Short mmCIF file of C-alpha atoms in Angstrom, two decimals:
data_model
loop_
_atom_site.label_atom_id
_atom_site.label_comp_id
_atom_site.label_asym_id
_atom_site.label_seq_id
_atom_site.Cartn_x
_atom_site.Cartn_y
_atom_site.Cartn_z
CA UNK A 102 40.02 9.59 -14.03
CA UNK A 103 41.42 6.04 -15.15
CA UNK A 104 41.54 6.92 -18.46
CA UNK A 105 42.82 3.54 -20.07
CA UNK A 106 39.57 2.17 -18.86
CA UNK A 107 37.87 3.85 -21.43
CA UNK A 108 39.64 3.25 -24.43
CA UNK A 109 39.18 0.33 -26.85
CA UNK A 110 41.29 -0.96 -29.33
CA UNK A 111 39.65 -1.98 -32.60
CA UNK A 112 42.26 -3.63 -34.90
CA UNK A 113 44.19 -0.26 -36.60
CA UNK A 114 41.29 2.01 -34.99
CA UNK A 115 41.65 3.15 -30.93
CA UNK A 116 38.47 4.95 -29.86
CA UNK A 117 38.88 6.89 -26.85
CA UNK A 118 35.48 7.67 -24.36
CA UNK A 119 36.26 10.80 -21.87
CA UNK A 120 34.60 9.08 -18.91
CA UNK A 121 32.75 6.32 -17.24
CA UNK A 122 29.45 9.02 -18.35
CA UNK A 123 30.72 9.09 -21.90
CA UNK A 124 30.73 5.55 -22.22
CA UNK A 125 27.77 4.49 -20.90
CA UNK A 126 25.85 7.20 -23.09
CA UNK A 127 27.86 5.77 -26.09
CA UNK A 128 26.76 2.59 -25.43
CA UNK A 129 22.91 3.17 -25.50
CA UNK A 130 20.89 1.67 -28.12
CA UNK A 131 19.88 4.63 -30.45
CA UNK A 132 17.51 6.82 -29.17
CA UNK A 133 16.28 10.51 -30.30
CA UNK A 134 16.88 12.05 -27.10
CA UNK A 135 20.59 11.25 -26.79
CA UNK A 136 21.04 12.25 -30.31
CA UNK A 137 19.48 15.44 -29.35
CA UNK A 138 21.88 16.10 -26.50
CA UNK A 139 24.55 15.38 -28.08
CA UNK A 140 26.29 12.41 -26.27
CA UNK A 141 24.89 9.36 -28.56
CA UNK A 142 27.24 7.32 -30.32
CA UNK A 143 28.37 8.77 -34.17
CA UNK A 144 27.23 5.40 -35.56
CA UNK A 145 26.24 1.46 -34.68
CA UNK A 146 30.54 0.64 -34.65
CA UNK A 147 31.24 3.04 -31.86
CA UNK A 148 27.99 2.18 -30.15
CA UNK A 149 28.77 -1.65 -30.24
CA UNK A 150 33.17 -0.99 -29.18
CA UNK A 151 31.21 1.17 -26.27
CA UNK A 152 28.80 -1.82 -25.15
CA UNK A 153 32.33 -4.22 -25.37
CA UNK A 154 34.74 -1.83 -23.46
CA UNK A 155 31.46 -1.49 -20.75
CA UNK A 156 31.45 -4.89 -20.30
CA UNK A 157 34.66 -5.29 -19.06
CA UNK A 158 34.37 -2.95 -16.28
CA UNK A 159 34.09 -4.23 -12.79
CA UNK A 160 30.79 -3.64 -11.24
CA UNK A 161 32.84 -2.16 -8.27
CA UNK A 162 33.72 1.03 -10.38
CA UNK A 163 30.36 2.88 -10.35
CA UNK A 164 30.55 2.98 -6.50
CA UNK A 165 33.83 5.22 -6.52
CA UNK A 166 33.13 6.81 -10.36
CA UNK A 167 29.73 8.75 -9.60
CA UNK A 168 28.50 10.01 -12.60
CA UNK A 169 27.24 13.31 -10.94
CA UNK A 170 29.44 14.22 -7.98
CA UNK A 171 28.68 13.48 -4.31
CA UNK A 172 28.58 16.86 -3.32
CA UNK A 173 25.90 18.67 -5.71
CA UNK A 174 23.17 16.17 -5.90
CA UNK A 175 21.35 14.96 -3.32
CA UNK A 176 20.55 11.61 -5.14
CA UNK A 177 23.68 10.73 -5.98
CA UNK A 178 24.12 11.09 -1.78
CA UNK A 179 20.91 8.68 -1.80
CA UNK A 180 21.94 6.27 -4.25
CA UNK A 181 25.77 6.09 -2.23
CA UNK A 182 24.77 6.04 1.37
CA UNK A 183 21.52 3.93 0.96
CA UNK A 184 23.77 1.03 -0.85
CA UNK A 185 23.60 -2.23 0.64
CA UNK A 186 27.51 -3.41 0.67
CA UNK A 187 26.82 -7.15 2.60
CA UNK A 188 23.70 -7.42 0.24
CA UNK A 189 26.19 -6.16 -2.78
CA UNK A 190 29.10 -8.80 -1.78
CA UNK A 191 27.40 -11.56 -3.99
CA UNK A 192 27.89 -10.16 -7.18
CA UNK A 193 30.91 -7.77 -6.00
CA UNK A 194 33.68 -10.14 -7.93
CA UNK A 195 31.46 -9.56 -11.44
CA UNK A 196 32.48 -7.25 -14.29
CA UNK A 197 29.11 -5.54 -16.42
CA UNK A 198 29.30 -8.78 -18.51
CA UNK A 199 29.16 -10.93 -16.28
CA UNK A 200 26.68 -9.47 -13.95
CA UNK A 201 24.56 -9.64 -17.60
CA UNK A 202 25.86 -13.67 -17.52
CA UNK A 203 24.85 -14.26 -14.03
CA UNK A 204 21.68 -12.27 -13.99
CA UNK A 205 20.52 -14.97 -16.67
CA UNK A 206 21.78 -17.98 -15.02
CA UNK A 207 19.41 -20.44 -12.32
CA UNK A 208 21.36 -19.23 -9.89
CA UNK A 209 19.70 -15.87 -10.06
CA UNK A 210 16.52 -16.68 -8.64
CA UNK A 211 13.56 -15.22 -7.56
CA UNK A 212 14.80 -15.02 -4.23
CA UNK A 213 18.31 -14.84 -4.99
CA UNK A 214 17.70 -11.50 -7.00
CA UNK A 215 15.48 -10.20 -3.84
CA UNK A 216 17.95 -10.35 -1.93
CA UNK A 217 20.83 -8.38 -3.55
CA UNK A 218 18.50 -5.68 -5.09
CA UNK A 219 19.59 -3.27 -2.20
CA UNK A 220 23.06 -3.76 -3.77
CA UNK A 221 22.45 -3.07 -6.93
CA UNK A 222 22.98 0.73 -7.56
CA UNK A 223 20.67 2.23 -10.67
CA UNK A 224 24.01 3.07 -12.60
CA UNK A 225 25.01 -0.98 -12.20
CA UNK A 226 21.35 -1.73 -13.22
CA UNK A 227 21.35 0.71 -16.51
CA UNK A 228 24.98 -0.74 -17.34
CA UNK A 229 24.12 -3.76 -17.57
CA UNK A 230 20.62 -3.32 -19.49
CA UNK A 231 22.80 -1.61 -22.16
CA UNK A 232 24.36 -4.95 -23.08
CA UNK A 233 21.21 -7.03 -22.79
CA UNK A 234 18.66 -7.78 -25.94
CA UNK A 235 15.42 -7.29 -25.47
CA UNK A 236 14.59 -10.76 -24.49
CA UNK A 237 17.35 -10.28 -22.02
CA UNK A 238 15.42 -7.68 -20.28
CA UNK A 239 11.99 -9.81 -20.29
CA UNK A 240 13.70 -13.15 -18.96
CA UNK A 241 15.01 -11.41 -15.93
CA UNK A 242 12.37 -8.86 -15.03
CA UNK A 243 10.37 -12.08 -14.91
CA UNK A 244 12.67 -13.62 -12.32
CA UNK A 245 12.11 -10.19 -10.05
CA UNK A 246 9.02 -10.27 -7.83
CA UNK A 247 8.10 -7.00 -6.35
CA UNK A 248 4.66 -7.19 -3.76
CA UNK A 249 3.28 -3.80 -2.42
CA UNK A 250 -0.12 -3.53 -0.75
CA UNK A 251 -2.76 -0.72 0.30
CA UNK A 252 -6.51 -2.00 0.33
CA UNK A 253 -5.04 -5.15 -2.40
CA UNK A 254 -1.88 -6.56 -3.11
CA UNK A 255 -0.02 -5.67 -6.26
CA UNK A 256 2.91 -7.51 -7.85
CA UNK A 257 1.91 -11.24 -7.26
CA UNK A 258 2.83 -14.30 -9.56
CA UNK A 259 0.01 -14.30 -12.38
CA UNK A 260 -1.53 -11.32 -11.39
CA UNK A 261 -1.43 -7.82 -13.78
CA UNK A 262 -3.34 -5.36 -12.39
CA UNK A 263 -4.43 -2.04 -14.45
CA UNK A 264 -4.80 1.47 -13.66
CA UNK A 265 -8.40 2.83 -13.78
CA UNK A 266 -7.52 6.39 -15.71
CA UNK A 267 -11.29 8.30 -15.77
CA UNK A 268 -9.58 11.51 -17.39
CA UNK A 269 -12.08 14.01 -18.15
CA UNK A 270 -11.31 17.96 -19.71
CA UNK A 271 -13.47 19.77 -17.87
CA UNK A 272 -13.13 17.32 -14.47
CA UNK A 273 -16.95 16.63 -14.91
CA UNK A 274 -18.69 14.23 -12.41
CA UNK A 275 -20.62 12.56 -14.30
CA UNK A 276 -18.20 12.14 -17.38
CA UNK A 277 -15.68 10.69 -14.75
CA UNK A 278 -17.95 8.55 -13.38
CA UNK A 279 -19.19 6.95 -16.63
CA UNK A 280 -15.70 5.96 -17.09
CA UNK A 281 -14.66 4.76 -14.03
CA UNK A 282 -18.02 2.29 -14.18
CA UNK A 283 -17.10 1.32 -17.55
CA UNK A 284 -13.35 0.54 -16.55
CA UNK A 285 -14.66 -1.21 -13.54
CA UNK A 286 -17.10 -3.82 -15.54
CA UNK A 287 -13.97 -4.86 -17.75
CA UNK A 288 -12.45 -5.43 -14.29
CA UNK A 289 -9.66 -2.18 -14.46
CA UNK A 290 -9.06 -0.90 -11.24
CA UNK A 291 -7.31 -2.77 -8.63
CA UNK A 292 -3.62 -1.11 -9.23
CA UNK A 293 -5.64 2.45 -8.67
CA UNK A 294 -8.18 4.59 -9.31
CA UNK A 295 -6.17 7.62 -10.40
CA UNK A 296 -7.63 10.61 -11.99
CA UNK A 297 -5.24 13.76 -13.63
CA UNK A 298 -7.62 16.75 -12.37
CA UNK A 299 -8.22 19.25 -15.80
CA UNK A 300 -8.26 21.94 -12.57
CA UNK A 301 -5.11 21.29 -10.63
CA UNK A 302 -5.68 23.12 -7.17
CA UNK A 303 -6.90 21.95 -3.65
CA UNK A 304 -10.47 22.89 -3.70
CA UNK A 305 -10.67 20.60 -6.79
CA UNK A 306 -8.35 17.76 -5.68
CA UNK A 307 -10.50 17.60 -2.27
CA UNK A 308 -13.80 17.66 -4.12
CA UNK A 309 -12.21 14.69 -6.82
CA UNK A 310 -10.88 12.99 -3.83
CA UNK A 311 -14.40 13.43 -2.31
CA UNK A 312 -16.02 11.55 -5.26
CA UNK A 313 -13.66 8.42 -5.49
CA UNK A 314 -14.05 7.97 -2.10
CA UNK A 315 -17.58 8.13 -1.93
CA UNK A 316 -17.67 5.54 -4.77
CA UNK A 317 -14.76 3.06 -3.59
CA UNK A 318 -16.71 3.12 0.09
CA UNK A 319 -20.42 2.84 -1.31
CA UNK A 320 -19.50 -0.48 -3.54
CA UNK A 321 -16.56 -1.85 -1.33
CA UNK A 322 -14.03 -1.81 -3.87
CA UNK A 323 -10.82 -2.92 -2.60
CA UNK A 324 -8.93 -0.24 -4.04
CA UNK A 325 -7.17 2.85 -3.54
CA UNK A 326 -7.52 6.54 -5.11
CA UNK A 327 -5.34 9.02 -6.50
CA UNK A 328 -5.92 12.63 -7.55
CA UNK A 329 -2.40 12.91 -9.45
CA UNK A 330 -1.80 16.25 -8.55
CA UNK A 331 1.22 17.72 -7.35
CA UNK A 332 2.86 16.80 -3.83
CA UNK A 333 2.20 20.23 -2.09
CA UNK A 334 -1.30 20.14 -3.23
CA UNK A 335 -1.84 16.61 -1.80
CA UNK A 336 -0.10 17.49 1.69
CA UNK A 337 -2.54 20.71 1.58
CA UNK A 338 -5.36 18.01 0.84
CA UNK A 339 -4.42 15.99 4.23
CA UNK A 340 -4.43 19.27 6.48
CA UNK A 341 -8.00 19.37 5.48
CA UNK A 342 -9.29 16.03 6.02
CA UNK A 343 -9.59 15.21 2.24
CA UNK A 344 -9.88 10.93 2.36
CA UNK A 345 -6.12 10.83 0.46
CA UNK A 346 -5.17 7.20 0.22
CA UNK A 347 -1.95 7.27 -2.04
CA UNK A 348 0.50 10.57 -2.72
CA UNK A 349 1.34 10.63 -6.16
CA UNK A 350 4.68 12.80 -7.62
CA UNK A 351 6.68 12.70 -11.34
CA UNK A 352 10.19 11.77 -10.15
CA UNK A 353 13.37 12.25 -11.90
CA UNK A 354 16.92 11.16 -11.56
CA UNK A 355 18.87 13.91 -10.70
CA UNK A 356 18.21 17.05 -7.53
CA UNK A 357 18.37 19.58 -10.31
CA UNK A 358 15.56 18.00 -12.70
CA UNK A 359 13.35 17.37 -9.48
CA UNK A 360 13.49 21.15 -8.25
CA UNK A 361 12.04 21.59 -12.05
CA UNK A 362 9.09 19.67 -10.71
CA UNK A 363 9.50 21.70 -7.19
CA UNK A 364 10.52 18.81 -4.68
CA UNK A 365 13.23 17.27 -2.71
CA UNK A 366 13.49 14.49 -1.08
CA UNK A 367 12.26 15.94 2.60
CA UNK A 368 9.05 16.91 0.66
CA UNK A 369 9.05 13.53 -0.14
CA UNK A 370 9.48 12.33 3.43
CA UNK A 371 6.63 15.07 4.83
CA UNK A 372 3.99 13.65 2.11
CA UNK A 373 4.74 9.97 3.14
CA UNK A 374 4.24 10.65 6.71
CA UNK A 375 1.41 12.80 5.96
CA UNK A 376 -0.06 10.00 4.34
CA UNK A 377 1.08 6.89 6.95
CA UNK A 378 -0.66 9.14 9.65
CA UNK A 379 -4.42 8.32 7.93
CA UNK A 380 -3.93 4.74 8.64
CA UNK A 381 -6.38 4.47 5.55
CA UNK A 382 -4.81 0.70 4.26
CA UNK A 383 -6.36 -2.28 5.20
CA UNK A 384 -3.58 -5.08 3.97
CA UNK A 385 -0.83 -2.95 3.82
CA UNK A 386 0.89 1.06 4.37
CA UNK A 387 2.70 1.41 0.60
CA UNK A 388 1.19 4.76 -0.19
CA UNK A 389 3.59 6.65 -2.50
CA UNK A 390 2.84 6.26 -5.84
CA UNK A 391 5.31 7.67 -8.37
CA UNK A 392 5.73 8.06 -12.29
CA UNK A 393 8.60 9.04 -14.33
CA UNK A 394 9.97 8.44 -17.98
CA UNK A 395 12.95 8.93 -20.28
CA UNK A 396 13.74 12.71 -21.22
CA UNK A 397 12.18 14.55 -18.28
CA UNK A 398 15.71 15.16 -17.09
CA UNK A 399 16.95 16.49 -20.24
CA UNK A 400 14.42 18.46 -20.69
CA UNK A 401 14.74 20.41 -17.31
CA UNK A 402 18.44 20.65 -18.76
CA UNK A 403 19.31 18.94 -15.48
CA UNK A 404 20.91 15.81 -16.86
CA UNK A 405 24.74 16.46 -16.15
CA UNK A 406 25.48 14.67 -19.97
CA UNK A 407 24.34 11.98 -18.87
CA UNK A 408 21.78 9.65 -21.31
CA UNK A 409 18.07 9.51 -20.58
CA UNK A 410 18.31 6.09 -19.95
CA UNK A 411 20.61 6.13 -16.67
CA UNK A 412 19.11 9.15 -15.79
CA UNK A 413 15.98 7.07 -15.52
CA UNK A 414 17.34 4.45 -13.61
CA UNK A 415 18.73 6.83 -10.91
CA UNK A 416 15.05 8.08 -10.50
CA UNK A 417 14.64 4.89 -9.23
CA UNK A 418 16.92 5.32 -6.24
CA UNK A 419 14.32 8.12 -5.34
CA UNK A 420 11.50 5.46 -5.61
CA UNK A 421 12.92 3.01 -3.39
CA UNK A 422 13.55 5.34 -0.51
CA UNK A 423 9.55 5.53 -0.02
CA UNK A 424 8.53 2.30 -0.47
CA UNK A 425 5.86 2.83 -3.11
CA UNK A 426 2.65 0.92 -3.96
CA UNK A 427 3.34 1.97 -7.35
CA UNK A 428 6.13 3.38 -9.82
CA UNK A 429 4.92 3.68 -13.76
CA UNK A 430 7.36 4.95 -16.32
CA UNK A 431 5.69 6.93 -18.94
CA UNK A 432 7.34 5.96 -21.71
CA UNK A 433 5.92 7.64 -24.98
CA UNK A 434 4.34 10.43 -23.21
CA UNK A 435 6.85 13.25 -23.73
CA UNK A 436 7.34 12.90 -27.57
CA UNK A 437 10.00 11.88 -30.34
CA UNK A 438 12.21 14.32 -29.44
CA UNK A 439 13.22 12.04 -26.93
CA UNK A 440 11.76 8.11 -28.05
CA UNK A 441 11.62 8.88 -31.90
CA UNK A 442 9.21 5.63 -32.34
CA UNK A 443 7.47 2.51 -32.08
CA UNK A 444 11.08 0.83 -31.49
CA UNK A 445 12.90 2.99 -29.50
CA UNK A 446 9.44 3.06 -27.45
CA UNK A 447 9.65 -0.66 -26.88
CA UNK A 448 13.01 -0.56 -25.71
CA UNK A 449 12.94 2.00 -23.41
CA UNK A 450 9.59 0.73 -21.88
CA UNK A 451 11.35 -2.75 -21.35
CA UNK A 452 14.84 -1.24 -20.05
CA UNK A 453 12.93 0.80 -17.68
CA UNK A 454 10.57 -1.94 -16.36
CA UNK A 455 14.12 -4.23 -16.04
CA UNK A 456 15.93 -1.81 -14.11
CA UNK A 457 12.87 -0.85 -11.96
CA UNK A 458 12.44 -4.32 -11.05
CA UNK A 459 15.93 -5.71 -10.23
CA UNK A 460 16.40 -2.30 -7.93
CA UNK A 461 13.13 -4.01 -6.14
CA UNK A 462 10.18 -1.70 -7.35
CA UNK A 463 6.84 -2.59 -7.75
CA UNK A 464 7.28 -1.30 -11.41
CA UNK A 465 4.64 -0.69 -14.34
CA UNK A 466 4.23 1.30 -17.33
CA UNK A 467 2.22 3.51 -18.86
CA UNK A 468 2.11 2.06 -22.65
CA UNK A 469 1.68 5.10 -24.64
CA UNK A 470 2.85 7.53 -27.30
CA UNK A 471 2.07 11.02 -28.13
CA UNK A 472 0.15 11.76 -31.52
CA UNK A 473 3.38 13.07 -33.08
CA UNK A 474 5.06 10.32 -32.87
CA UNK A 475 6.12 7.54 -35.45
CA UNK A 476 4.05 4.87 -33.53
CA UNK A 477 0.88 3.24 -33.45
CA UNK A 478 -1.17 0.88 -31.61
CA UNK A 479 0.07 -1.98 -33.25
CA UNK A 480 3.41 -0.80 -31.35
CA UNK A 481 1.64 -0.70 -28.53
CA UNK A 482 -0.04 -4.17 -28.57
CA UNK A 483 3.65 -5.16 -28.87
CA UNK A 484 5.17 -3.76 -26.02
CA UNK A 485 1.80 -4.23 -23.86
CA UNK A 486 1.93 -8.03 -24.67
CA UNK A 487 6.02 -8.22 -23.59
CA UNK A 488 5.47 -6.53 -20.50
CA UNK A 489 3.00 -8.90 -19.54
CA UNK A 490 5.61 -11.57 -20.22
CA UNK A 491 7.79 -10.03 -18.55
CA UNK A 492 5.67 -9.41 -14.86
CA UNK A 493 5.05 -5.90 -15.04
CA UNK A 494 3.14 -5.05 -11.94
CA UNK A 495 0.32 -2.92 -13.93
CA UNK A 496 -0.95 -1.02 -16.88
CA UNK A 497 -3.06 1.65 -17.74
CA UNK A 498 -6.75 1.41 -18.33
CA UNK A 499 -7.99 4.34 -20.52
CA UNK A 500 -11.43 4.54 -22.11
CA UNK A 501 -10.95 3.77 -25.95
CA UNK A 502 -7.02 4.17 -25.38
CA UNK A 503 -7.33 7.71 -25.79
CA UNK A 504 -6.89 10.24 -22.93
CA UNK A 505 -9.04 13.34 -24.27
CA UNK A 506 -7.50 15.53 -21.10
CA UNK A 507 -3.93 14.50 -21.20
CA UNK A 508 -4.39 13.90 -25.53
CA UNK A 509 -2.53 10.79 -25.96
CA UNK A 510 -2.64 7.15 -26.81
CA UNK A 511 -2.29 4.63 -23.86
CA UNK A 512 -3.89 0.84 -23.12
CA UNK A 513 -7.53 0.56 -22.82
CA UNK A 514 -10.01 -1.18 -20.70
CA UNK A 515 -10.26 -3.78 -23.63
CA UNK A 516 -6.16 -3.92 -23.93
CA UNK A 517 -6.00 -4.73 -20.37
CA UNK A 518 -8.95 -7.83 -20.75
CA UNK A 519 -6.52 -8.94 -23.89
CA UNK A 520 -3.47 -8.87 -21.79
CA UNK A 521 -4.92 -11.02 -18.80
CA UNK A 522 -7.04 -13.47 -21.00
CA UNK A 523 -4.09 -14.23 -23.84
CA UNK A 524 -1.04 -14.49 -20.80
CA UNK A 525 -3.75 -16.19 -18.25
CA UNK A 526 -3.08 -13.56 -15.95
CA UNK A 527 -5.66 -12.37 -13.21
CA UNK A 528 -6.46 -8.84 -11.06
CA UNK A 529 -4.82 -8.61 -7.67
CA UNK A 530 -6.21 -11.41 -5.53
CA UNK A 531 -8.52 -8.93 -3.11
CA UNK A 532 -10.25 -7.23 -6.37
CA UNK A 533 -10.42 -10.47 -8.38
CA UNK A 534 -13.00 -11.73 -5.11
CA UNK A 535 -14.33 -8.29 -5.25
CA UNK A 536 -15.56 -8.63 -9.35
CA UNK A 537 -16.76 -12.25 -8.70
CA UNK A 538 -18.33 -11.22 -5.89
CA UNK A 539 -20.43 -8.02 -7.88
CA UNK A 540 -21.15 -11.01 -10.73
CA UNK A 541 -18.45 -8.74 -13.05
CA UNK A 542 -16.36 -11.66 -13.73
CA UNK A 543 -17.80 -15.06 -14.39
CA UNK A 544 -17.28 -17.53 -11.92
CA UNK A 545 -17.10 -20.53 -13.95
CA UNK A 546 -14.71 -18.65 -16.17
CA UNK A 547 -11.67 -17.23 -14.54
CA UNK A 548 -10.60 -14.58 -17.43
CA UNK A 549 -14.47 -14.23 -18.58
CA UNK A 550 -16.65 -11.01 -18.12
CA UNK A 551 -20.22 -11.41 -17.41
CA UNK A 552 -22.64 -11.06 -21.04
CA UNK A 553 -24.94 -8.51 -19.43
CA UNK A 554 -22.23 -5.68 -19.18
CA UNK A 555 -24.52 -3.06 -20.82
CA UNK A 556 -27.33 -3.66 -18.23
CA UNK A 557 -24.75 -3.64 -14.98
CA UNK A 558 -23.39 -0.24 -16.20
CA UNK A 559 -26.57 1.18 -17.24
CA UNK A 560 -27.45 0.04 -12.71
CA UNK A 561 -24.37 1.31 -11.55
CA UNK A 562 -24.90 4.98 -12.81
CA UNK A 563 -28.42 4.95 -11.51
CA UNK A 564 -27.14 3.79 -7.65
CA UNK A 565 -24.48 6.89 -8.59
CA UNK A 566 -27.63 9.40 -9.17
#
């Protein structure tokens, strides 16, 4: 280890950092869950001598110092052998800074930054997020533009698209599909139709699957459907018949924290192909969909010492090796052990959405908190309303923001309307024709509902019966 490399001189005061993992935990903005495993900085001085010394580092270094060894992860392997080196020559000559420099400049344009995301490792993408301000992080997501496509296309200029999230405790049919109608009319929908099953086994993920299917194909929605259930379930679903349009699976950034969630990546690889073999999309064959968030690492004590925040970025790498139609970091949902509040939540969801975007993901978040923590909706309005600056891809649409299986606070069907009418931002093209066509949106108005919501709804659930 090139131990000068890591130490920074400070008038009188040298501080030392053991490693290229050290530092970049050190130079983190403050969060709960590095505090909590012990490799945060002592106080704001060491964190800001940690953010100078990791700015001076050549981008080259994280290619030859891995921050979890070659040899006993399999996504460090991924993250090394998938790298692009022609794609990576661009920005090869660029210390952390100056990557941070460049990544701000004209020159680093939308198709510029497209073309050297396969040479961007996760660890390059975290470093450098670490010595950006928030704006930072919202100026160049915006320059990233990531399209994926099933039955609609996701990701384009002026588009945010939403997540239709029909939760219900007990999985009933009815309560889902009151919902689900009532997400639709505020035009939520077109990223997915995804439901978390209250009963997580096949039987139950066929007969969910069943449902959306029924509904998507009876009113021509041009949308796909998710039962987020585990992988093994979902390959279990395809062997018999169930109408599976997208494979969902929590992710996380090191082989150790994703055998706590019981998959590698050739379960990965089976599931995709699985999936591909149905043929079931119409404009395009993205059909992974993945989430992850800050913390799920270090709380399967599989985060080598490393800080939530690269650990997040190198569950990325996993991402990109499936093509997704969809990535979504969940970034309040495991607690303040790990994002204490409404400010560390906004950070994280904006480093996250960055980093997922210049590696070349269709990325959006889930804008949410647990009940626990030291946030509100106010907090959320915040970060909901920066993302959409910033391009995110899509949101969550919740009934009333509040998830009464899952029990916590996300973006409703309303938060989503506020996001697209205050940033002039519209559904995915396909879906957009689809709501003007069902005389949901108005179509002398492009970010205008119809007034006679109540009496649509109140039609739709009697077609259902």
């Amino acid at each position: 280890m090139n131990t000068p490399a890591y130490t920074h001189q400070i008038g009188s005061k040298t501080f030392h950092f053991r490693d290229l993992k050290d530092l970049m935990a050190k130079a983190t903005p403050a969060r709960s869950g590095d505090y909590l495993a012990g490799v945060a900085a002592s106080d704001a001085q060491e964190r800001v001598v940690a953010q100078m010394c990791l700015a001076e580092l050549p981008l080259t270094i994280f290619l030859n110092d891995l921050l979890v060894p070659y040899e006993e992860d399999e996504v460090t392997r991924l993250i090394v052998d998938s790298h692009d080196a022609a794609a990576f020559v661009r920005i090869s000559h660029l210390t952390v800074g100056d990557f941070r420099n460049w990544l701000l400049s004209d020159e680093a344009d939308t198709a510029t930054l497209s073309a050297i995301a396969m040479g961007i490792t996760p660890e390059m993408a975290a470093a450098v997020s670490k010595i950006m301000r928030n704006q930072d992080l919202i100026l160049v997501a915006q320059k990233c533009q990531v399209t994926s496509a099933f039955r609609n296309t996701i990701g384009l200029p002026g588009r945010l698209s939403s997540r239709l999230q029909p939760n219900h405790p007990t999985d009933d049919a009815t309560g889902i599909a009151a919902s689900l109608f009532d997400g639709l009319l505020y035009g939520c929908g077109d990223a997915v139709i995804g439901i978390n099953p209250a009963t997580d086994n096949v039987p139950q993920v066929i007969r969910l699957l069943g449902m959306l299917d029924e509904i998507i194909t009876r009113y021509h929605i041009p949308t796909q459907s998710c039962v987020l259930t585990h992988v093994t379930n979902t390959i279990a679903a395809i062997e018999r018949g169930a109408p599976v349009d997208l494979v969902f699976q929590s992710i996380a950034g090191t082989q150790a924290a994703n055998r706590s969630f019981g998959i590698n990546l050739d379960l990965l690889a089976t599931a995709q192909a699985a999936a591909l073999s149905l043929g079931r999309g119409t404009v395009g064959n993205n059909v992974m969909y993945f989430e992850t968030g800050q913390g799920s690492a270090l709380s399967a004590v599989a985060h080598h010492g490393m800080d939530q925040q690269t650990c997040e970025a190198r569950a990325y790498a996993v991402a990109r090796r499936f093509q997704p139609l969809l990535v979504n970091t969940v970034v309040g949902f495991i607690g303040p052990e790990y994002l204490y509040d409404g400010k560390q939540i906004i950070r994280a969801g904006l480093e996250d959405h960055f980093c997922g975007k210049l590696l070349g993901l269709p990325m959006g978040c889930d804008v949410c908190y647990t009940n626990h923590a030291e946030a509100d909706q106010n907090d959320v309005d915040v970060l909901l309303t920066l993302l959409g600056v910033a391009g995110c891809s899509f949101v969550m649409g919740v009934p009333g923001s509040d998830d009464i299986m899952l029990n916590y606070q996300s973006t409703s069907f309303h938060d989503v309307l506020y996001a697209r009418r205050a940033l002039q931002l519209a559904p995915a093209p396909e879906f957009e024709a689809w709501l003007r066509h069902m005389h949901i949106l108005a179509a002398d108005a492009p970010f205008s509902l119809q007034q006679d919501l109540p009496a649509l709804f109140e039609q739709a659930l009697l077609r259902l019966k």
